[in-house]
């Protein structure tokens, strides 16, 4: 059957993905082989594929497909994350469109809507990954809200609480007024923004005196409960023991003394608002100040905001400044660069807020996870991220694990009274009731007397268990699968979640299995556009990955994505890379079409050129194979692709096929044909991790294969001896062939026209590739001589000179004129370079590389002059 002239990516990709799925090649079960395991960083359940996912999952698929070929029991576990904040926000927005307010629903009613949304939109991204060729074990698809994963989360919470590591505390937290929940410190992004510093006058009670404070947030004066001065500040000794009047509120507040106040900063007087600033809260606790919270959960002002009640904080800021100005309280305004915390998820400006929350003590838990990375038990690739990791872990703060959300894992704390300590923690309500009876001594307590904490746990509190929970290793810590697949091998993820997720998984691994969750962490870069901007929907600079797959094919996209994505460095995405990837795929297809188009004759012997060409390529391939091993071992996936790309494009397509190709309308010998197909099969094996679809298609076209003979489960090529001499000898031959082709091109000598060549063999160069030189140069004779040949064109390779008699092929006078002009120009160029190199000032000050470049120009020019003079002497 004739091969299609054009490679049809769409139909071939669909055909082979279905074939792989039907034959269950992606599925893994415990057996006697060594396991190779990857767990996918679970994307948001309602998310869709973006360019970052494309890069991350292409790398994972490259690693898992190679592991399969290397004989490992490869297991890639897919799944999705319930993403509390993002999913709840989408459900709330959907309900709002339907005229439904979340606050009018019971928890159960809201969760019905959330599950409906999840079932409708969830898992779309996993289906999209299949288009990319992701060879995940889909039978193992997990969701962080699955029953066993949820039970794992609850079990761990109860365990850590019983160990005294989880506690409930009234603390200043990061409040996201848009999502209406707390955030951990790591979920807050600090940005420097240009703002203002407002100087406000406070009157002193019972006098005409006043003091001035400076603030960036004038709306918070309504929550002020003290003014603080430094006891050593002589400017304010007259204020000690007095009270100040809060403008607008007209409340009298004490003037307190504390050395915390920096006498050199601002006015030396500090307004204290314990409800809305972490440092003020510390001062407030120390001096037993009243706490006045002026904000509602959505950052509008409450009744303490007086006539501003119900208005947004930023609206109030503008309006209160006008009022303060009218009251002659606003003394002056200065521009001020301020660090503003924003929500990583909603981008809302964070509000410090006092709240009862659940926290996990991190200091003791973090130490084994820090040691694991510093001692290289867990390897971060690239290593530049070790210092970042170390800084985070050495300065770790207690983790706020509660969120004021309904979608997620409900905190297993059950309250039985009005007191802050009137609660118990248990995995079930039945266990909680028993504990509550024991704690209170009240055996009359019933289910209805218990109220479960309405808050949900931070999403990361479930995903930190991911490498264990997907194998049920939390609920059944000694089950067959967790003992076989854990610890996993490689984790591929983004640096921005190094602490959110990676560090916490390492912490959980050591806490619950006394060992690391994975050995290597490959940190990808961020996908950016050509202007170095992060790709995003809002900027409109992110192409739809599925559109790209339709246009260039999955293999083309995979190659394009990996052509410029070194670990830890950002990828400057350009659609031309996908075009290049698609071009590579077409090159492979056309090479196969060429081979399949040859007629085979089993009666003819193998030509000398083909025999030596095959031997050369086998050594060249082995050298590439060694290089590949090194690249994979160091997680240089882009370099591994480039090694593969070059051996296929340059050595196989451009050289080997040309060396063995039969003459026009002539057959190829059977031995060469068999050997080139064997070579092609090895090529397909190293191509498969990068271009799984076209490699499987060609593999299956080469011969009729049974399902157990598919490329996806074949064997990685074996490493054998390399003939370096042969490789080096070919490099010289390639230069000779290039020299012949250059003369043919420059002198318009048709390739169909045979020519002869003589070699003045000064270096006694090997004749191993003479048959190849004769074939690719279309020489009718190749002889070695002891003296220069007159009346011939020449060129040099190393110390040898090669002569091609012109015999009427060119006009001698025109050629002498042309060569003389070229010689004159080159001699002039050499003089200018030498003049530069004789300039001591230049040589002493120029960078080493610049000088090296100039010396190379000098030697190249000298070699060219020698060749030109030799050619001229041969023509005269």
PDB file of C-alpha atoms in Angstrom, residues 388-568:
ATOM      1  CA  UNK A 388      14.854  29.809  47.825  1.00  0.00           C
ATOM      2  CA  UNK A 389      13.599  26.573  49.372  1.00  0.00           C
ATOM      3  CA  UNK A 390      16.036  26.880  52.265  1.00  0.00           C
ATOM      4  CA  UNK A 391      14.992  30.475  52.989  1.00  0.00           C
ATOM      5  CA  UNK A 392      11.305  29.536  53.074  1.00  0.00           C
ATOM      6  CA  UNK A 393      11.810  26.494  55.269  1.00  0.00           C
ATOM      7  CA  UNK A 394      14.108  28.220  57.745  1.00  0.00           C
ATOM      8  CA  UNK A 395      11.605  31.060  58.132  1.00  0.00           C
ATOM      9  CA  UNK A 396       8.443  28.973  58.024  1.00  0.00           C
ATOM     10  CA  UNK A 397       5.406  30.279  59.896  1.00  0.00           C
ATOM     11  CA  UNK A 398       2.449  28.349  61.216  1.00  0.00           C
ATOM     12  CA  UNK A 399       0.109  27.416  58.378  1.00  0.00           C
ATOM     13  CA  UNK A 400      -3.402  28.857  58.485  1.00  0.00           C
ATOM     14  CA  UNK A 401      -5.310  25.799  57.220  1.00  0.00           C
ATOM     15  CA  UNK A 402      -8.928  26.975  57.576  1.00  0.00           C
ATOM     16  CA  UNK A 403     -10.915  28.689  54.859  1.00  0.00           C
ATOM     17  CA  UNK A 404     -14.308  30.369  55.135  1.00  0.00           C
ATOM     18  CA  UNK A 405     -15.702  28.290  52.292  1.00  0.00           C
ATOM     19  CA  UNK A 406     -18.185  25.433  51.909  1.00  0.00           C
ATOM     20  CA  UNK A 407     -16.638  23.674  48.910  1.00  0.00           C
ATOM     21  CA  UNK A 408     -13.864  21.479  50.251  1.00  0.00           C
ATOM     22  CA  UNK A 409     -13.147  19.224  53.216  1.00  0.00           C
ATOM     23  CA  UNK A 410     -15.187  20.394  56.200  1.00  0.00           C
ATOM     24  CA  UNK A 411     -13.065  20.789  59.315  1.00  0.00           C
ATOM     25  CA  UNK A 412     -13.745  17.797  61.612  1.00  0.00           C
ATOM     26  CA  UNK A 413     -14.213  19.906  64.748  1.00  0.00           C
ATOM     27  CA  UNK A 414     -17.539  19.622  66.579  1.00  0.00           C
ATOM     28  CA  UNK A 415     -18.785  22.307  69.009  1.00  0.00           C
ATOM     29  CA  UNK A 416     -21.045  21.380  71.901  1.00  0.00           C
ATOM     30  CA  UNK A 417     -21.249  24.718  73.753  1.00  0.00           C
ATOM     31  CA  UNK A 418     -20.725  28.463  73.481  1.00  0.00           C
ATOM     32  CA  UNK A 419     -17.185  28.565  74.895  1.00  0.00           C
ATOM     33  CA  UNK A 420     -14.165  28.836  72.599  1.00  0.00           C
ATOM     34  CA  UNK A 421     -12.804  25.557  73.953  1.00  0.00           C
ATOM     35  CA  UNK A 422     -16.134  23.741  73.834  1.00  0.00           C
ATOM     36  CA  UNK A 423     -15.230  21.470  70.934  1.00  0.00           C
ATOM     37  CA  UNK A 424     -13.807  18.066  70.094  1.00  0.00           C
ATOM     38  CA  UNK A 425     -11.993  16.827  67.002  1.00  0.00           C
ATOM     39  CA  UNK A 426     -12.933  13.468  65.489  1.00  0.00           C
ATOM     40  CA  UNK A 427     -13.196  11.681  62.128  1.00  0.00           C
ATOM     41  CA  UNK A 428     -16.964  11.061  62.507  1.00  0.00           C
ATOM     42  CA  UNK A 429     -19.859  12.620  64.361  1.00  0.00           C
ATOM     43  CA  UNK A 430     -20.319   9.375  66.322  1.00  0.00           C
ATOM     44  CA  UNK A 431     -16.719   9.518  67.564  1.00  0.00           C
ATOM     45  CA  UNK A 432     -17.151  13.228  68.304  1.00  0.00           C
ATOM     46  CA  UNK A 433     -20.236  12.564  70.430  1.00  0.00           C
ATOM     47  CA  UNK A 434     -18.387   9.961  72.488  1.00  0.00           C
ATOM     48  CA  UNK A 435     -15.466  12.379  73.005  1.00  0.00           C
ATOM     49  CA  UNK A 436     -17.801  15.240  73.936  1.00  0.00           C
ATOM     50  CA  UNK A 437     -19.564  13.072  76.553  1.00  0.00           C
ATOM     51  CA  UNK A 438     -16.184  12.091  77.964  1.00  0.00           C
ATOM     52  CA  UNK A 439     -14.906  15.688  77.996  1.00  0.00           C
ATOM     53  CA  UNK A 440     -18.039  17.168  79.608  1.00  0.00           C
ATOM     54  CA  UNK A 441     -19.103  14.198  81.727  1.00  0.00           C
ATOM     55  CA  UNK A 442     -22.560  14.793  80.261  1.00  0.00           C
ATOM     56  CA  UNK A 443     -23.883  11.462  78.968  1.00  0.00           C
ATOM     57  CA  UNK A 444     -27.114  13.164  77.972  1.00  0.00           C
ATOM     58  CA  UNK A 445     -25.473  14.872  74.972  1.00  0.00           C
ATOM     59  CA  UNK A 446     -26.990  13.921  71.595  1.00  0.00           C
ATOM     60  CA  UNK A 447     -26.108  14.318  67.907  1.00  0.00           C
ATOM     61  CA  UNK A 448     -28.230  17.437  67.664  1.00  0.00           C
ATOM     62  CA  UNK A 449     -26.163  19.088  70.391  1.00  0.00           C
ATOM     63  CA  UNK A 450     -23.075  18.973  68.164  1.00  0.00           C
ATOM     64  CA  UNK A 451     -22.384  21.571  65.488  1.00  0.00           C
ATOM     65  CA  UNK A 452     -19.543  20.953  63.020  1.00  0.00           C
ATOM     66  CA  UNK A 453     -17.227  23.847  62.183  1.00  0.00           C
ATOM     67  CA  UNK A 454     -18.640  25.243  58.901  1.00  0.00           C
ATOM     68  CA  UNK A 455     -15.231  26.150  57.477  1.00  0.00           C
ATOM     69  CA  UNK A 456     -13.333  24.062  54.913  1.00  0.00           C
ATOM     70  CA  UNK A 457      -9.658  23.152  54.913  1.00  0.00           C
ATOM     71  CA  UNK A 458      -7.146  24.885  52.666  1.00  0.00           C
ATOM     72  CA  UNK A 459      -7.005  23.039  49.326  1.00  0.00           C
ATOM     73  CA  UNK A 460      -3.258  22.478  49.790  1.00  0.00           C
ATOM     74  CA  UNK A 461      -4.057  20.501  52.942  1.00  0.00           C
ATOM     75  CA  UNK A 462      -5.457  17.781  50.685  1.00  0.00           C
ATOM     76  CA  UNK A 463      -2.952  18.023  47.823  1.00  0.00           C
ATOM     77  CA  UNK A 464       0.042  17.794  50.209  1.00  0.00           C
ATOM     78  CA  UNK A 465      -0.979  14.134  50.687  1.00  0.00           C
ATOM     79  CA  UNK A 466      -1.320  13.493  46.911  1.00  0.00           C
ATOM     80  CA  UNK A 467       1.657  11.093  46.343  1.00  0.00           C
ATOM     81  CA  UNK A 468       0.381   8.957  49.236  1.00  0.00           C
ATOM     82  CA  UNK A 469      -3.383   9.317  48.994  1.00  0.00           C
ATOM     83  CA  UNK A 470      -3.585   8.304  45.304  1.00  0.00           C
ATOM     84  CA  UNK A 471      -2.232   4.893  46.412  1.00  0.00           C
ATOM     85  CA  UNK A 472      -4.442   4.880  49.554  1.00  0.00           C
ATOM     86  CA  UNK A 473      -1.272   5.114  51.612  1.00  0.00           C
ATOM     87  CA  UNK A 474      -2.795   7.244  54.380  1.00  0.00           C
ATOM     88  CA  UNK A 475      -5.774   5.021  55.191  1.00  0.00           C
ATOM     89  CA  UNK A 476      -3.847   1.775  54.590  1.00  0.00           C
ATOM     90  CA  UNK A 477      -0.167   2.627  55.189  1.00  0.00           C
ATOM     91  CA  UNK A 478       1.047  -0.901  54.520  1.00  0.00           C
ATOM     92  CA  UNK A 479      -0.915  -1.752  51.362  1.00  0.00           C
ATOM     93  CA  UNK A 480       0.765  -3.396  48.367  1.00  0.00           C
ATOM     94  CA  UNK A 481       0.527  -0.375  46.044  1.00  0.00           C
ATOM     95  CA  UNK A 482       1.938   2.268  48.373  1.00  0.00           C
ATOM     96  CA  UNK A 483       4.836  -0.034  49.224  1.00  0.00           C
ATOM     97  CA  UNK A 484       5.529  -0.602  45.509  1.00  0.00           C
ATOM     98  CA  UNK A 485       4.952   2.795  43.871  1.00  0.00           C
ATOM     99  CA  UNK A 486       6.099   5.084  46.732  1.00  0.00           C
ATOM    100  CA  UNK A 487       8.355   6.988  46.876  1.00  0.00           C
ATOM    101  CA  UNK A 488       7.649   8.177  43.358  1.00  0.00           C
ATOM    102  CA  UNK A 489      10.516   9.026  41.008  1.00  0.00           C
ATOM    103  CA  UNK A 490      10.048  12.413  39.378  1.00  0.00           C
ATOM    104  CA  UNK A 491       7.802  15.384  39.994  1.00  0.00           C
ATOM    105  CA  UNK A 492       7.424  17.983  37.224  1.00  0.00           C
ATOM    106  CA  UNK A 493       5.948  21.256  38.414  1.00  0.00           C
ATOM    107  CA  UNK A 494       6.283  25.044  38.456  1.00  0.00           C
ATOM    108  CA  UNK A 495       8.655  26.976  40.749  1.00  0.00           C
ATOM    109  CA  UNK A 496       5.830  29.217  41.992  1.00  0.00           C
ATOM    110  CA  UNK A 497       4.327  26.297  43.937  1.00  0.00           C
ATOM    111  CA  UNK A 498       7.645  25.081  45.341  1.00  0.00           C
ATOM    112  CA  UNK A 499       6.508  26.022  48.849  1.00  0.00           C
ATOM    113  CA  UNK A 500       2.707  25.800  48.425  1.00  0.00           C
ATOM    114  CA  UNK A 501       2.863  22.201  47.298  1.00  0.00           C
ATOM    115  CA  UNK A 502       6.313  20.645  46.849  1.00  0.00           C
ATOM    116  CA  UNK A 503       7.694  21.477  50.308  1.00  0.00           C
ATOM    117  CA  UNK A 504       4.460  20.456  52.004  1.00  0.00           C
ATOM    118  CA  UNK A 505       4.398  17.102  50.182  1.00  0.00           C
ATOM    119  CA  UNK A 506       7.946  16.463  51.422  1.00  0.00           C
ATOM    120  CA  UNK A 507       6.833  17.410  54.957  1.00  0.00           C
ATOM    121  CA  UNK A 508       3.840  15.057  54.763  1.00  0.00           C
ATOM    122  CA  UNK A 509       5.987  12.256  53.320  1.00  0.00           C
ATOM    123  CA  UNK A 510       8.404  12.323  56.235  1.00  0.00           C
ATOM    124  CA  UNK A 511       5.626  12.719  58.803  1.00  0.00           C
ATOM    125  CA  UNK A 512       3.531   9.811  57.555  1.00  0.00           C
ATOM    126  CA  UNK A 513       5.939   7.452  55.804  1.00  0.00           C
ATOM    127  CA  UNK A 514       9.278   8.526  57.255  1.00  0.00           C
ATOM    128  CA  UNK A 515      10.601   8.939  53.694  1.00  0.00           C
ATOM    129  CA  UNK A 516      10.602  11.345  50.763  1.00  0.00           C
ATOM    130  CA  UNK A 517       7.611  11.400  48.377  1.00  0.00           C
ATOM    131  CA  UNK A 518       9.827  11.657  45.254  1.00  0.00           C
ATOM    132  CA  UNK A 519      13.505  11.718  44.349  1.00  0.00           C
ATOM    133  CA  UNK A 520      13.690  14.476  41.733  1.00  0.00           C
ATOM    134  CA  UNK A 521      11.742  17.703  41.291  1.00  0.00           C
ATOM    135  CA  UNK A 522      11.994  19.150  37.767  1.00  0.00           C
ATOM    136  CA  UNK A 523      10.977  22.815  37.937  1.00  0.00           C
ATOM    137  CA  UNK A 524       9.776  24.167  34.620  1.00  0.00           C
ATOM    138  CA  UNK A 525       9.896  27.820  33.627  1.00  0.00           C
ATOM    139  CA  UNK A 526       6.975  30.102  32.880  1.00  0.00           C
ATOM    140  CA  UNK A 527       5.686  30.183  29.300  1.00  0.00           C
ATOM    141  CA  UNK A 528       6.038  33.761  28.042  1.00  0.00           C
ATOM    142  CA  UNK A 529       5.449  35.502  24.736  1.00  0.00           C
ATOM    143  CA  UNK A 530       8.157  37.030  22.549  1.00  0.00           C
ATOM    144  CA  UNK A 531       7.916  40.258  24.594  1.00  0.00           C
ATOM    145  CA  UNK A 532       8.695  38.237  27.750  1.00  0.00           C
ATOM    146  CA  UNK A 533       5.181  38.753  29.120  1.00  0.00           C
ATOM    147  CA  UNK A 534       3.570  35.897  31.016  1.00  0.00           C
ATOM    148  CA  UNK A 535       0.874  34.330  28.870  1.00  0.00           C
ATOM    149  CA  UNK A 536      -2.603  35.100  30.150  1.00  0.00           C
ATOM    150  CA  UNK A 537      -6.188  35.390  28.984  1.00  0.00           C
ATOM    151  CA  UNK A 538      -6.385  39.012  30.137  1.00  0.00           C
ATOM    152  CA  UNK A 539      -3.448  40.022  27.902  1.00  0.00           C
ATOM    153  CA  UNK A 540      -4.834  38.001  24.993  1.00  0.00           C
ATOM    154  CA  UNK A 541      -1.330  36.681  24.262  1.00  0.00           C
ATOM    155  CA  UNK A 542      -1.988  33.014  24.985  1.00  0.00           C
ATOM    156  CA  UNK A 543      -2.909  30.830  22.016  1.00  0.00           C
ATOM    157  CA  UNK A 544      -5.462  28.054  22.473  1.00  0.00           C
ATOM    158  CA  UNK A 545      -3.414  24.835  22.811  1.00  0.00           C
ATOM    159  CA  UNK A 546      -6.092  22.789  21.030  1.00  0.00           C
ATOM    160  CA  UNK A 547      -6.031  25.190  18.073  1.00  0.00           C
ATOM    161  CA  UNK A 548      -2.256  24.745  17.891  1.00  0.00           C
ATOM    162  CA  UNK A 549      -2.643  20.947  17.957  1.00  0.00           C
ATOM    163  CA  UNK A 550      -5.182  21.157  15.116  1.00  0.00           C
ATOM    164  CA  UNK A 551      -2.794  23.333  13.117  1.00  0.00           C
ATOM    165  CA  UNK A 552       0.570  21.655  13.734  1.00  0.00           C
ATOM    166  CA  UNK A 553      -0.271  18.242  15.177  1.00  0.00           C
ATOM    167  CA  UNK A 554       0.446  17.042  18.724  1.00  0.00           C
ATOM    168  CA  UNK A 555       3.943  15.818  17.818  1.00  0.00           C
ATOM    169  CA  UNK A 556       4.778  19.173  16.231  1.00  0.00           C
ATOM    170  CA  UNK A 557       3.583  21.057  19.333  1.00  0.00           C
ATOM    171  CA  UNK A 558       5.512  18.762  21.672  1.00  0.00           C
ATOM    172  CA  UNK A 559       8.729  19.362  19.733  1.00  0.00           C
ATOM    173  CA  UNK A 560       8.024  23.093  19.462  1.00  0.00           C
ATOM    174  CA  UNK A 561       7.403  23.459  23.206  1.00  0.00           C
ATOM    175  CA  UNK A 562      10.588  21.622  24.133  1.00  0.00           C
ATOM    176  CA  UNK A 563      12.924  23.273  21.626  1.00  0.00           C
ATOM    177  CA  UNK A 564      13.549  26.141  24.028  1.00  0.00           C
ATOM    178  CA  UNK A 565      12.554  25.132  27.545  1.00  0.00           C
ATOM    179  CA  UNK A 566      15.605  24.469  29.752  1.00  0.00           C
ATOM    180  CA  UNK A 567      14.696  23.499  33.324  1.00  0.00           C
ATOM    181  CA  UNK A 568      13.890  26.460  35.546  1.00  0.00           C
TER     182      UNK A 568
END
